[in-house]
Amino acid sequence: MFGRRADGRRISNIDPTVRITPYLMPMRCDAQVFLQHRADYEKMARYIAQQSAKGEKITFMQIIIAAFVRSISENPEINRFIMNKQFYARNNCTVSFTLLKDPQDAESGETATKIKFDLTDTIYDVRDRINLAIQNNRGVETQNFLDKLLNLLFSIPGLPTCIVGIVRLLDRYGLVPGALLDEIPFHTSMYITNNASIGLHHVNHHIYNFGSTSLFFGMGLLEKVAVVENGATRMKRYLPIGITADERVCSGAHYAGFFASMVKYMDHPELLETPPESVKFDGKLEYHVPKVSEQK
């Protein structure tokens, strides 16, 4: 309320052409745009193999998330969200995803988790944060806060409709407690799904009207495409990613700069092994998250 929320601060120094868009498109489903990207699988695979030879295990999803975090450090405008037609700079960089409680058993059920990142994180920091979150949420008997909350809601008929309605209302005016926002996966900088892990093609997933998600990345099964290199044709492997974005949060030029950074870091993950030389914060809203090694 009054321009401040537990997860961000209202900003107004925005180009009028961008600022009017929430009034023309009041919901995210009105404003979602769909992009397709083919990440260079071979470059990432070579990097993963090189890291494996050093005893470091890195995954494709970790590279993409690390590239996202680093790109946000250079293009903080992408980390904005819109609530009640107002623009907010987020005071965190978070990524949410859904995982199977038992990756070997599709019937084991799913859970969602959200991870906070520091904009100085290296690819190793990102990996450690993701591994810790998976470790804490894996297991059929393991229940995180969201699991317990949903079980409680569905134990009483009609309660989910009532509670979700109340949370939506409070969220509209910035009154949801920060402790609750920290646990809700839909209030996040980016939601990502790895469909390849369950044998599915990539998708352009919708971005939720509930919460504040402005980006959704959907990874899919490997694709082979004929390309011409040095005068010869060969089949090149790509990792397809469907991207859904809320076009209202910033200008097209900001999005272009962000995606250019993403491509650079996905093509050259070695650049993510060291912290960035500098970090840009939107509206001087600086935030930091202790490294995993510092939390122990």
PDB file of C-alpha atoms in Angstrom:
ATOM      1  CA  MET A   1       0.000   0.000   0.000  1.00  0.00           C
ATOM      2  CA  PHE A   2       1.120   3.596  -0.667  1.00  0.00           C
ATOM      3  CA  GLY A   3       3.589   2.382  -3.267  1.00  0.00           C
ATOM      4  CA  ARG A   4       5.306  -0.229  -1.100  1.00  0.00           C
ATOM      5  CA  ARG A   5       4.815  -3.959  -1.023  1.00  0.00           C
ATOM      6  CA  ALA A   6       6.683  -6.749   0.731  1.00  0.00           C
ATOM      7  CA  ASP A   7       8.071  -7.827  -2.649  1.00  0.00           C
ATOM      8  CA  GLY A   8       8.697  -4.505  -4.338  1.00  0.00           C
ATOM      9  CA  ARG A   9       8.320  -0.753  -4.618  1.00  0.00           C
ATOM     10  CA  ARG A  10       6.214   1.258  -7.023  1.00  0.00           C
ATOM     11  CA  ILE A  11       8.037   3.171  -9.739  1.00  0.00           C
ATOM     12  CA  SER A  12       6.667   5.991 -11.856  1.00  0.00           C
ATOM     13  CA  ASN A  13       9.564   7.283 -13.970  1.00  0.00           C
ATOM     14  CA  ILE A  14       8.337   5.287 -16.954  1.00  0.00           C
ATOM     15  CA  ASP A  15       7.768   6.291 -20.549  1.00  0.00           C
ATOM     16  CA  PRO A  16       4.062   7.257 -20.923  1.00  0.00           C
ATOM     17  CA  THR A  17       3.623   4.878 -23.861  1.00  0.00           C
ATOM     18  CA  VAL A  18       4.668   1.977 -21.634  1.00  0.00           C
ATOM     19  CA  ARG A  19       2.843   3.299 -18.573  1.00  0.00           C
ATOM     20  CA  ILE A  20      -0.544   3.334 -20.334  1.00  0.00           C
ATOM     21  CA  THR A  21      -0.399  -0.355 -21.291  1.00  0.00           C
ATOM     22  CA  PRO A  22      -1.853  -1.766 -18.008  1.00  0.00           C
ATOM     23  CA  TYR A  23      -4.939   0.369 -18.573  1.00  0.00           C
ATOM     24  CA  LEU A  24      -5.330  -0.998 -22.091  1.00  0.00           C
ATOM     25  CA  MET A  25      -4.477  -4.563 -21.036  1.00  0.00           C
ATOM     26  CA  PRO A  26      -5.387  -4.923 -17.345  1.00  0.00           C
ATOM     27  CA  MET A  27      -4.569  -8.650 -17.066  1.00  0.00           C
ATOM     28  CA  ARG A  28      -1.422 -10.608 -17.896  1.00  0.00           C
ATOM     29  CA  CYS A  29      -3.366 -12.906 -20.191  1.00  0.00           C
ATOM     30  CA  ASP A  30      -4.205  -9.792 -22.248  1.00  0.00           C
ATOM     31  CA  ALA A  31      -0.556  -8.828 -22.555  1.00  0.00           C
ATOM     32  CA  GLN A  32       1.318 -12.110 -22.906  1.00  0.00           C
ATOM     33  CA  VAL A  33       3.486 -12.451 -25.988  1.00  0.00           C
ATOM     34  CA  PHE A  34       5.077 -15.665 -27.217  1.00  0.00           C
ATOM     35  CA  LEU A  35       8.662 -16.137 -28.344  1.00  0.00           C
ATOM     36  CA  GLN A  36      10.565 -19.171 -29.593  1.00  0.00           C
ATOM     37  CA  HIS A  37      14.278 -19.680 -29.050  1.00  0.00           C
ATOM     38  CA  ARG A  38      16.598 -22.502 -30.012  1.00  0.00           C
ATOM     39  CA  ALA A  39      19.487 -22.600 -27.557  1.00  0.00           C
ATOM     40  CA  ASP A  40      22.713 -24.065 -28.931  1.00  0.00           C
ATOM     41  CA  TYR A  41      22.636 -27.501 -27.327  1.00  0.00           C
ATOM     42  CA  GLU A  42      26.097 -28.424 -28.557  1.00  0.00           C
ATOM     43  CA  LYS A  43      27.816 -25.443 -26.928  1.00  0.00           C
ATOM     44  CA  MET A  44      26.104 -26.107 -23.606  1.00  0.00           C
ATOM     45  CA  ALA A  45      26.755 -29.846 -23.831  1.00  0.00           C
ATOM     46  CA  ARG A  46      30.472 -29.242 -24.406  1.00  0.00           C
ATOM     47  CA  TYR A  47      30.583 -26.935 -21.405  1.00  0.00           C
ATOM     48  CA  ILE A  48      28.774 -29.495 -19.232  1.00  0.00           C
ATOM     49  CA  ALA A  49      31.245 -32.193 -20.319  1.00  0.00           C
ATOM     50  CA  GLN A  50      34.200 -29.912 -19.516  1.00  0.00           C
ATOM     51  CA  GLN A  51      32.797 -29.188 -16.077  1.00  0.00           C
ATOM     52  CA  SER A  52      32.150 -32.880 -15.477  1.00  0.00           C
ATOM     53  CA  ALA A  53      35.807 -33.609 -16.220  1.00  0.00           C
ATOM     54  CA  LYS A  54      36.661 -31.148 -13.437  1.00  0.00           C
ATOM     55  CA  GLY A  55      34.271 -32.854 -11.033  1.00  0.00           C
ATOM     56  CA  GLU A  56      31.601 -30.150 -11.340  1.00  0.00           C
ATOM     57  CA  LYS A  57      28.090 -31.287 -12.251  1.00  0.00           C
ATOM     58  CA  ILE A  58      26.105 -28.685 -14.187  1.00  0.00           C
ATOM     59  CA  THR A  59      22.756 -29.160 -15.950  1.00  0.00           C
ATOM     60  CA  PHE A  60      21.114 -27.407 -18.890  1.00  0.00           C
ATOM     61  CA  MET A  61      18.427 -25.940 -16.666  1.00  0.00           C
ATOM     62  CA  GLN A  62      21.069 -24.548 -14.319  1.00  0.00           C
ATOM     63  CA  ILE A  63      22.825 -22.840 -17.230  1.00  0.00           C
ATOM     64  CA  ILE A  64      19.564 -21.236 -18.368  1.00  0.00           C
ATOM     65  CA  ILE A  65      18.702 -20.024 -14.863  1.00  0.00           C
ATOM     66  CA  ALA A  66      22.251 -18.724 -14.291  1.00  0.00           C
ATOM     67  CA  ALA A  67      22.039 -16.874 -17.630  1.00  0.00           C
ATOM     68  CA  PHE A  68      18.718 -15.408 -16.512  1.00  0.00           C
ATOM     69  CA  VAL A  69      20.104 -14.179 -13.181  1.00  0.00           C
ATOM     70  CA  ARG A  70      23.135 -12.618 -14.853  1.00  0.00           C
ATOM     71  CA  SER A  71      20.958 -10.984 -17.522  1.00  0.00           C
ATOM     72  CA  ILE A  72      18.739  -9.464 -14.830  1.00  0.00           C
ATOM     73  CA  SER A  73      21.874  -7.958 -13.252  1.00  0.00           C
ATOM     74  CA  GLU A  74      22.415  -6.127 -16.550  1.00  0.00           C
ATOM     75  CA  ASN A  75      18.769  -5.463 -17.462  1.00  0.00           C
ATOM     76  CA  PRO A  76      16.883  -4.905 -14.178  1.00  0.00           C
ATOM     77  CA  GLU A  77      13.806  -3.485 -15.925  1.00  0.00           C
ATOM     78  CA  ILE A  78      12.825  -7.042 -16.892  1.00  0.00           C
ATOM     79  CA  ASN A  79      12.392  -7.846 -13.190  1.00  0.00           C
ATOM     80  CA  ARG A  80       9.415  -5.511 -12.852  1.00  0.00           C
ATOM     81  CA  PHE A  81       5.826  -6.562 -12.397  1.00  0.00           C
ATOM     82  CA  ILE A  82       2.429  -4.929 -12.602  1.00  0.00           C
ATOM     83  CA  MET A  83      -0.199  -5.012  -9.901  1.00  0.00           C
ATOM     84  CA  ASN A  84      -3.422  -2.991  -9.861  1.00  0.00           C
ATOM     85  CA  LYS A  85      -2.225  -1.201 -13.051  1.00  0.00           C
ATOM     86  CA  GLN A  86       0.876   0.070 -11.239  1.00  0.00           C
ATOM     87  CA  PHE A  87       4.513  -0.716 -12.035  1.00  0.00           C
ATOM     88  CA  TYR A  88       6.706  -2.224  -9.322  1.00  0.00           C
ATOM     89  CA  ALA A  89      10.429  -2.883  -9.148  1.00  0.00           C
ATOM     90  CA  ARG A  90      10.945  -6.273  -7.537  1.00  0.00           C
ATOM     91  CA  ASN A  91      13.179  -6.383  -4.454  1.00  0.00           C
ATOM     92  CA  ASN A  92      14.354  -9.906  -5.203  1.00  0.00           C
ATOM     93  CA  CYS A  93      15.385 -12.132  -8.086  1.00  0.00           C
ATOM     94  CA  THR A  94      13.498 -15.413  -7.862  1.00  0.00           C
ATOM     95  CA  VAL A  95      12.870 -18.422 -10.061  1.00  0.00           C
ATOM     96  CA  SER A  96      10.075 -20.945  -9.498  1.00  0.00           C
ATOM     97  CA  PHE A  97       9.663 -24.416 -10.914  1.00  0.00           C
ATOM     98  CA  THR A  98       7.666 -27.581 -10.360  1.00  0.00           C
ATOM     99  CA  LEU A  99       9.366 -30.889  -9.619  1.00  0.00           C
ATOM    100  CA  LEU A 100       8.354 -34.491  -9.137  1.00  0.00           C
ATOM    101  CA  LYS A 101       8.702 -35.649  -5.553  1.00  0.00           C
ATOM    102  CA  ASP A 102      10.152 -38.871  -6.946  1.00  0.00           C
ATOM    103  CA  PRO A 103      11.697 -38.412 -10.416  1.00  0.00           C
ATOM    104  CA  GLN A 104      11.388 -42.157 -11.039  1.00  0.00           C
ATOM    105  CA  ASP A 105       7.655 -42.272 -10.295  1.00  0.00           C
ATOM    106  CA  ALA A 106       5.203 -40.018 -12.123  1.00  0.00           C
ATOM    107  CA  GLU A 107       2.528 -40.977  -9.587  1.00  0.00           C
ATOM    108  CA  SER A 108       4.537 -39.640  -6.647  1.00  0.00           C
ATOM    109  CA  GLY A 109       3.030 -36.185  -7.017  1.00  0.00           C
ATOM    110  CA  GLU A 110       4.474 -32.759  -7.678  1.00  0.00           C
ATOM    111  CA  THR A 111       5.432 -29.761  -5.644  1.00  0.00           C
ATOM    112  CA  ALA A 112       6.499 -26.235  -6.508  1.00  0.00           C
ATOM    113  CA  THR A 113       9.499 -24.406  -5.138  1.00  0.00           C
ATOM    114  CA  LYS A 114      10.838 -20.876  -5.416  1.00  0.00           C
ATOM    115  CA  ILE A 115      14.502 -19.933  -5.076  1.00  0.00           C
ATOM    116  CA  LYS A 116      15.970 -16.517  -4.297  1.00  0.00           C
ATOM    117  CA  PHE A 117      19.167 -15.609  -6.113  1.00  0.00           C
ATOM    118  CA  ASP A 118      21.726 -12.892  -5.591  1.00  0.00           C
ATOM    119  CA  LEU A 119      22.599 -10.877  -8.686  1.00  0.00           C
ATOM    120  CA  THR A 120      26.301 -11.565  -8.037  1.00  0.00           C
ATOM    121  CA  ASP A 121      25.749 -15.341  -8.216  1.00  0.00           C
ATOM    122  CA  THR A 122      28.060 -17.415 -10.383  1.00  0.00           C
ATOM    123  CA  ILE A 123      26.871 -20.534 -12.158  1.00  0.00           C
ATOM    124  CA  TYR A 124      28.191 -22.550  -9.213  1.00  0.00           C
ATOM    125  CA  ASP A 125      26.163 -20.452  -6.761  1.00  0.00           C
ATOM    126  CA  VAL A 126      23.059 -20.946  -8.897  1.00  0.00           C
ATOM    127  CA  ARG A 127      23.688 -24.697  -9.041  1.00  0.00           C
ATOM    128  CA  ASP A 128      24.128 -24.923  -5.264  1.00  0.00           C
ATOM    129  CA  ARG A 129      20.917 -23.011  -4.579  1.00  0.00           C
ATOM    130  CA  ILE A 130      18.937 -25.203  -6.999  1.00  0.00           C
ATOM    131  CA  ASN A 131      20.392 -28.448  -5.630  1.00  0.00           C
ATOM    132  CA  LEU A 132      19.598 -27.395  -2.062  1.00  0.00           C
ATOM    133  CA  ALA A 133      16.010 -26.530  -2.976  1.00  0.00           C
ATOM    134  CA  ILE A 134      15.528 -29.866  -4.767  1.00  0.00           C
ATOM    135  CA  GLN A 135      17.075 -31.728  -1.848  1.00  0.00           C
ATOM    136  CA  ASN A 136      14.697 -30.009   0.586  1.00  0.00           C
ATOM    137  CA  ASN A 137      11.601 -30.721  -1.516  1.00  0.00           C
ATOM    138  CA  ARG A 138      12.218 -34.219  -2.879  1.00  0.00           C
ATOM    139  CA  GLY A 139      10.616 -37.257  -1.256  1.00  0.00           C
ATOM    140  CA  VAL A 140       7.035 -38.556  -1.299  1.00  0.00           C
ATOM    141  CA  GLU A 141       6.614 -37.832   2.406  1.00  0.00           C
ATOM    142  CA  THR A 142       8.222 -34.383   2.234  1.00  0.00           C
ATOM    143  CA  GLN A 143       5.824 -31.463   2.449  1.00  0.00           C
ATOM    144  CA  ASN A 144       6.824 -27.841   2.079  1.00  0.00           C
ATOM    145  CA  PHE A 145       4.737 -24.877   3.210  1.00  0.00           C
ATOM    146  CA  LEU A 146       2.729 -24.778  -0.031  1.00  0.00           C
ATOM    147  CA  ASP A 147       1.900 -28.500   0.181  1.00  0.00           C
ATOM    148  CA  LYS A 148       0.657 -28.129   3.770  1.00  0.00           C
ATOM    149  CA  LEU A 149      -1.354 -25.023   2.905  1.00  0.00           C
ATOM    150  CA  LEU A 150      -3.066 -26.689  -0.058  1.00  0.00           C
ATOM    151  CA  ASN A 151      -3.877 -29.810   1.964  1.00  0.00           C
ATOM    152  CA  LEU A 152      -5.473 -27.593   4.611  1.00  0.00           C
ATOM    153  CA  LEU A 153      -7.481 -25.628   2.063  1.00  0.00           C
ATOM    154  CA  PHE A 154      -8.897 -28.710   0.380  1.00  0.00           C
ATOM    155  CA  SER A 155      -9.855 -30.302   3.698  1.00  0.00           C
ATOM    156  CA  ILE A 156     -12.800 -27.894   3.992  1.00  0.00           C
ATOM    157  CA  PRO A 157     -15.288 -27.491   1.086  1.00  0.00           C
ATOM    158  CA  GLY A 158     -15.461 -23.944  -0.215  1.00  0.00           C
ATOM    159  CA  LEU A 159     -12.376 -22.799   1.694  1.00  0.00           C
ATOM    160  CA  PRO A 160     -10.057 -22.612  -1.374  1.00  0.00           C
ATOM    161  CA  THR A 161     -12.388 -20.167  -3.147  1.00  0.00           C
ATOM    162  CA  CYS A 162     -12.634 -18.001  -0.042  1.00  0.00           C
ATOM    163  CA  ILE A 163      -8.911 -17.942   0.791  1.00  0.00           C
ATOM    164  CA  VAL A 164      -7.743 -17.396  -2.800  1.00  0.00           C
ATOM    165  CA  GLY A 165     -10.239 -14.539  -3.128  1.00  0.00           C
ATOM    166  CA  ILE A 166      -8.925 -12.912   0.051  1.00  0.00           C
ATOM    167  CA  VAL A 167      -5.292 -13.306  -1.039  1.00  0.00           C
ATOM    168  CA  ARG A 168      -6.096 -11.804  -4.448  1.00  0.00           C
ATOM    169  CA  LEU A 169      -7.735  -8.805  -2.777  1.00  0.00           C
ATOM    170  CA  LEU A 170      -4.875  -8.257  -0.333  1.00  0.00           C
ATOM    171  CA  ASP A 171      -2.347  -8.712  -3.126  1.00  0.00           C
ATOM    172  CA  ARG A 172      -4.058  -6.081  -5.223  1.00  0.00           C
ATOM    173  CA  TYR A 173      -3.342  -3.492  -2.537  1.00  0.00           C
ATOM    174  CA  GLY A 174       0.050  -4.805  -1.413  1.00  0.00           C
ATOM    175  CA  LEU A 175      -1.140  -6.175   1.920  1.00  0.00           C
ATOM    176  CA  VAL A 176      -0.041  -9.813   1.647  1.00  0.00           C
ATOM    177  CA  PRO A 177       2.611 -10.500   4.341  1.00  0.00           C
ATOM    178  CA  GLY A 178       6.131 -10.990   3.030  1.00  0.00           C
ATOM    179  CA  ALA A 179       6.429 -14.392   4.732  1.00  0.00           C
ATOM    180  CA  LEU A 180       3.498 -15.658   2.658  1.00  0.00           C
ATOM    181  CA  LEU A 181       4.748 -14.091  -0.568  1.00  0.00           C
ATOM    182  CA  ASP A 182       8.101 -15.828  -0.045  1.00  0.00           C
ATOM    183  CA  GLU A 183       6.299 -19.192  -0.176  1.00  0.00           C
ATOM    184  CA  ILE A 184       3.928 -18.594  -3.094  1.00  0.00           C
ATOM    185  CA  PRO A 185       5.644 -19.691  -6.339  1.00  0.00           C
ATOM    186  CA  PHE A 186       3.502 -17.429  -8.524  1.00  0.00           C
ATOM    187  CA  HIS A 187       5.102 -14.267  -7.133  1.00  0.00           C
ATOM    188  CA  THR A 188       8.384 -14.725  -8.943  1.00  0.00           C
ATOM    189  CA  SER A 189      10.712 -13.135 -11.480  1.00  0.00           C
ATOM    190  CA  MET A 190      10.489 -16.159 -13.754  1.00  0.00           C
ATOM    191  CA  TYR A 191       8.759 -19.537 -13.782  1.00  0.00           C
ATOM    192  CA  ILE A 192      10.517 -22.313 -15.685  1.00  0.00           C
ATOM    193  CA  THR A 193       9.451 -25.809 -16.657  1.00  0.00           C
ATOM    194  CA  ASN A 194      11.705 -28.559 -17.976  1.00  0.00           C
ATOM    195  CA  ASN A 195       9.388 -30.607 -20.181  1.00  0.00           C
ATOM    196  CA  ALA A 196      12.367 -32.487 -21.599  1.00  0.00           C
ATOM    197  CA  SER A 197      12.811 -34.224 -18.232  1.00  0.00           C
ATOM    198  CA  ILE A 198       9.413 -35.898 -18.683  1.00  0.00           C
ATOM    199  CA  GLY A 199       9.750 -36.505 -22.427  1.00  0.00           C
ATOM    200  CA  LEU A 200       7.598 -33.641 -23.706  1.00  0.00           C
ATOM    201  CA  HIS A 201       8.121 -30.938 -26.307  1.00  0.00           C
ATOM    202  CA  HIS A 202       8.609 -27.318 -25.302  1.00  0.00           C
ATOM    203  CA  VAL A 203       5.543 -25.174 -24.707  1.00  0.00           C
ATOM    204  CA  ASN A 204       4.627 -21.523 -24.532  1.00  0.00           C
ATOM    205  CA  HIS A 205       3.087 -21.698 -21.089  1.00  0.00           C
ATOM    206  CA  HIS A 206       0.635 -19.030 -19.962  1.00  0.00           C
ATOM    207  CA  ILE A 207       1.735 -16.542 -17.314  1.00  0.00           C
ATOM    208  CA  TYR A 208      -0.582 -16.548 -14.347  1.00  0.00           C
ATOM    209  CA  ASN A 209      -2.981 -13.713 -13.597  1.00  0.00           C
ATOM    210  CA  PHE A 210      -2.594 -14.742  -9.967  1.00  0.00           C
ATOM    211  CA  GLY A 211       0.712 -13.534  -8.540  1.00  0.00           C
ATOM    212  CA  SER A 212       3.300 -11.404 -10.307  1.00  0.00           C
ATOM    213  CA  THR A 213       5.088 -13.668 -12.785  1.00  0.00           C
ATOM    214  CA  SER A 214       6.177 -11.725 -15.858  1.00  0.00           C
ATOM    215  CA  LEU A 215       8.180 -14.457 -17.648  1.00  0.00           C
ATOM    216  CA  PHE A 216       7.677 -18.167 -18.256  1.00  0.00           C
ATOM    217  CA  PHE A 217      10.345 -20.376 -19.865  1.00  0.00           C
ATOM    218  CA  GLY A 218       9.401 -23.811 -21.197  1.00  0.00           C
ATOM    219  CA  MET A 219      12.268 -26.169 -22.126  1.00  0.00           C
ATOM    220  CA  GLY A 220      11.542 -29.099 -24.419  1.00  0.00           C
ATOM    221  CA  LEU A 221      12.963 -32.169 -26.103  1.00  0.00           C
ATOM    222  CA  LEU A 222      16.083 -31.870 -28.215  1.00  0.00           C
ATOM    223  CA  GLU A 223      15.599 -30.839 -31.850  1.00  0.00           C
ATOM    224  CA  LYS A 224      17.822 -31.521 -34.870  1.00  0.00           C
ATOM    225  CA  VAL A 225      17.898 -28.877 -37.591  1.00  0.00           C
ATOM    226  CA  ALA A 226      19.761 -28.892 -40.901  1.00  0.00           C
ATOM    227  CA  VAL A 227      22.315 -26.057 -41.053  1.00  0.00           C
ATOM    228  CA  VAL A 228      25.021 -25.051 -43.507  1.00  0.00           C
ATOM    229  CA  GLU A 229      28.494 -24.570 -42.014  1.00  0.00           C
ATOM    230  CA  ASN A 230      31.638 -23.995 -44.068  1.00  0.00           C
ATOM    231  CA  GLY A 231      29.761 -24.900 -47.221  1.00  0.00           C
ATOM    232  CA  ALA A 232      28.570 -28.258 -45.876  1.00  0.00           C
ATOM    233  CA  THR A 233      25.174 -29.294 -44.545  1.00  0.00           C
ATOM    234  CA  ARG A 234      24.869 -31.085 -41.235  1.00  0.00           C
ATOM    235  CA  MET A 235      22.252 -31.765 -38.570  1.00  0.00           C
ATOM    236  CA  LYS A 236      22.750 -29.432 -35.612  1.00  0.00           C
ATOM    237  CA  ARG A 237      21.211 -30.043 -32.200  1.00  0.00           C
ATOM    238  CA  TYR A 238      19.224 -27.354 -30.431  1.00  0.00           C
ATOM    239  CA  LEU A 239      17.410 -27.092 -27.108  1.00  0.00           C
ATOM    240  CA  PRO A 240      14.062 -25.402 -27.846  1.00  0.00           C
ATOM    241  CA  ILE A 241      12.663 -22.941 -25.320  1.00  0.00           C
ATOM    242  CA  GLY A 242       9.179 -21.458 -25.444  1.00  0.00           C
ATOM    243  CA  ILE A 243       9.115 -18.041 -23.771  1.00  0.00           C
ATOM    244  CA  THR A 244       5.992 -16.195 -22.646  1.00  0.00           C
ATOM    245  CA  ALA A 245       6.419 -12.615 -21.479  1.00  0.00           C
ATOM    246  CA  ASP A 246       4.267  -9.808 -20.121  1.00  0.00           C
ATOM    247  CA  GLU A 247       4.890  -7.117 -22.712  1.00  0.00           C
ATOM    248  CA  ARG A 248       3.700  -4.345 -20.381  1.00  0.00           C
ATOM    249  CA  VAL A 249       6.570  -4.386 -17.869  1.00  0.00           C
ATOM    250  CA  CYS A 250       9.059  -2.502 -20.029  1.00  0.00           C
ATOM    251  CA  SER A 251       9.830  -1.378 -23.579  1.00  0.00           C
ATOM    252  CA  GLY A 252      10.687  -3.689 -26.443  1.00  0.00           C
ATOM    253  CA  ALA A 253      14.219  -2.278 -26.432  1.00  0.00           C
ATOM    254  CA  HIS A 254      14.711  -3.458 -22.834  1.00  0.00           C
ATOM    255  CA  TYR A 255      13.448  -6.925 -23.751  1.00  0.00           C
ATOM    256  CA  ALA A 256      15.792  -7.004 -26.755  1.00  0.00           C
ATOM    257  CA  GLY A 257      18.775  -6.196 -24.538  1.00  0.00           C
ATOM    258  CA  PHE A 258      17.748  -8.822 -22.016  1.00  0.00           C
ATOM    259  CA  PHE A 259      17.353 -11.622 -24.566  1.00  0.00           C
ATOM    260  CA  ALA A 260      20.653 -10.671 -26.219  1.00  0.00           C
ATOM    261  CA  SER A 261      22.315 -11.135 -22.814  1.00  0.00           C
ATOM    262  CA  MET A 262      20.539 -14.456 -22.300  1.00  0.00           C
ATOM    263  CA  VAL A 263      21.788 -15.787 -25.645  1.00  0.00           C
ATOM    264  CA  LYS A 264      25.342 -14.634 -24.914  1.00  0.00           C
ATOM    265  CA  TYR A 265      25.485 -16.421 -21.569  1.00  0.00           C
ATOM    266  CA  MET A 266      23.786 -19.584 -22.788  1.00  0.00           C
ATOM    267  CA  ASP A 267      26.278 -19.757 -25.659  1.00  0.00           C
ATOM    268  CA  HIS A 268      29.227 -18.997 -23.353  1.00  0.00           C
ATOM    269  CA  PRO A 269      28.431 -20.375 -19.876  1.00  0.00           C
ATOM    270  CA  GLU A 270      32.102 -19.977 -18.895  1.00  0.00           C
ATOM    271  CA  LEU A 271      31.364 -16.249 -18.532  1.00  0.00           C
ATOM    272  CA  LEU A 272      29.123 -17.157 -15.600  1.00  0.00           C
ATOM    273  CA  GLU A 273      31.933 -18.733 -13.580  1.00  0.00           C
ATOM    274  CA  THR A 274      32.928 -15.382 -12.095  1.00  0.00           C
ATOM    275  CA  PRO A 275      30.701 -12.703 -10.489  1.00  0.00           C
ATOM    276  CA  PRO A 276      29.676  -9.729 -12.632  1.00  0.00           C
ATOM    277  CA  GLU A 277      31.928  -6.678 -12.512  1.00  0.00           C
ATOM    278  CA  SER A 278      28.928  -4.520 -11.642  1.00  0.00           C
ATOM    279  CA  VAL A 279      25.222  -4.944 -10.946  1.00  0.00           C
ATOM    280  CA  LYS A 280      22.365  -2.647 -11.909  1.00  0.00           C
ATOM    281  CA  PHE A 281      19.424  -2.316  -9.517  1.00  0.00           C
ATOM    282  CA  ASP A 282      16.072  -0.999 -10.673  1.00  0.00           C
ATOM    283  CA  GLY A 283      15.186   2.246  -8.926  1.00  0.00           C
ATOM    284  CA  LYS A 284      18.204   1.788  -6.635  1.00  0.00           C
ATOM    285  CA  LEU A 285      16.264  -0.981  -4.881  1.00  0.00           C
ATOM    286  CA  GLU A 286      19.298  -3.007  -3.845  1.00  0.00           C
ATOM    287  CA  TYR A 287      18.947  -6.530  -2.428  1.00  0.00           C
ATOM    288  CA  HIS A 288      21.265  -9.394  -1.538  1.00  0.00           C
ATOM    289  CA  VAL A 289      20.950 -13.080  -0.636  1.00  0.00           C
ATOM    290  CA  PRO A 290      23.622 -14.989   1.338  1.00  0.00           C
ATOM    291  CA  LYS A 291      25.437 -17.716  -0.596  1.00  0.00           C
ATOM    292  CA  VAL A 292      24.596 -21.332   0.266  1.00  0.00           C
ATOM    293  CA  SER A 293      28.020 -21.755   1.922  1.00  0.00           C
ATOM    294  CA  GLU A 294      27.233 -18.752   4.150  1.00  0.00           C
ATOM    295  CA  GLN A 295      23.852 -20.190   5.220  1.00  0.00           C
ATOM    296  CA  LYS A 296      25.355 -23.345   6.725  1.00  0.00           C
TER     297      LYS A 296
END
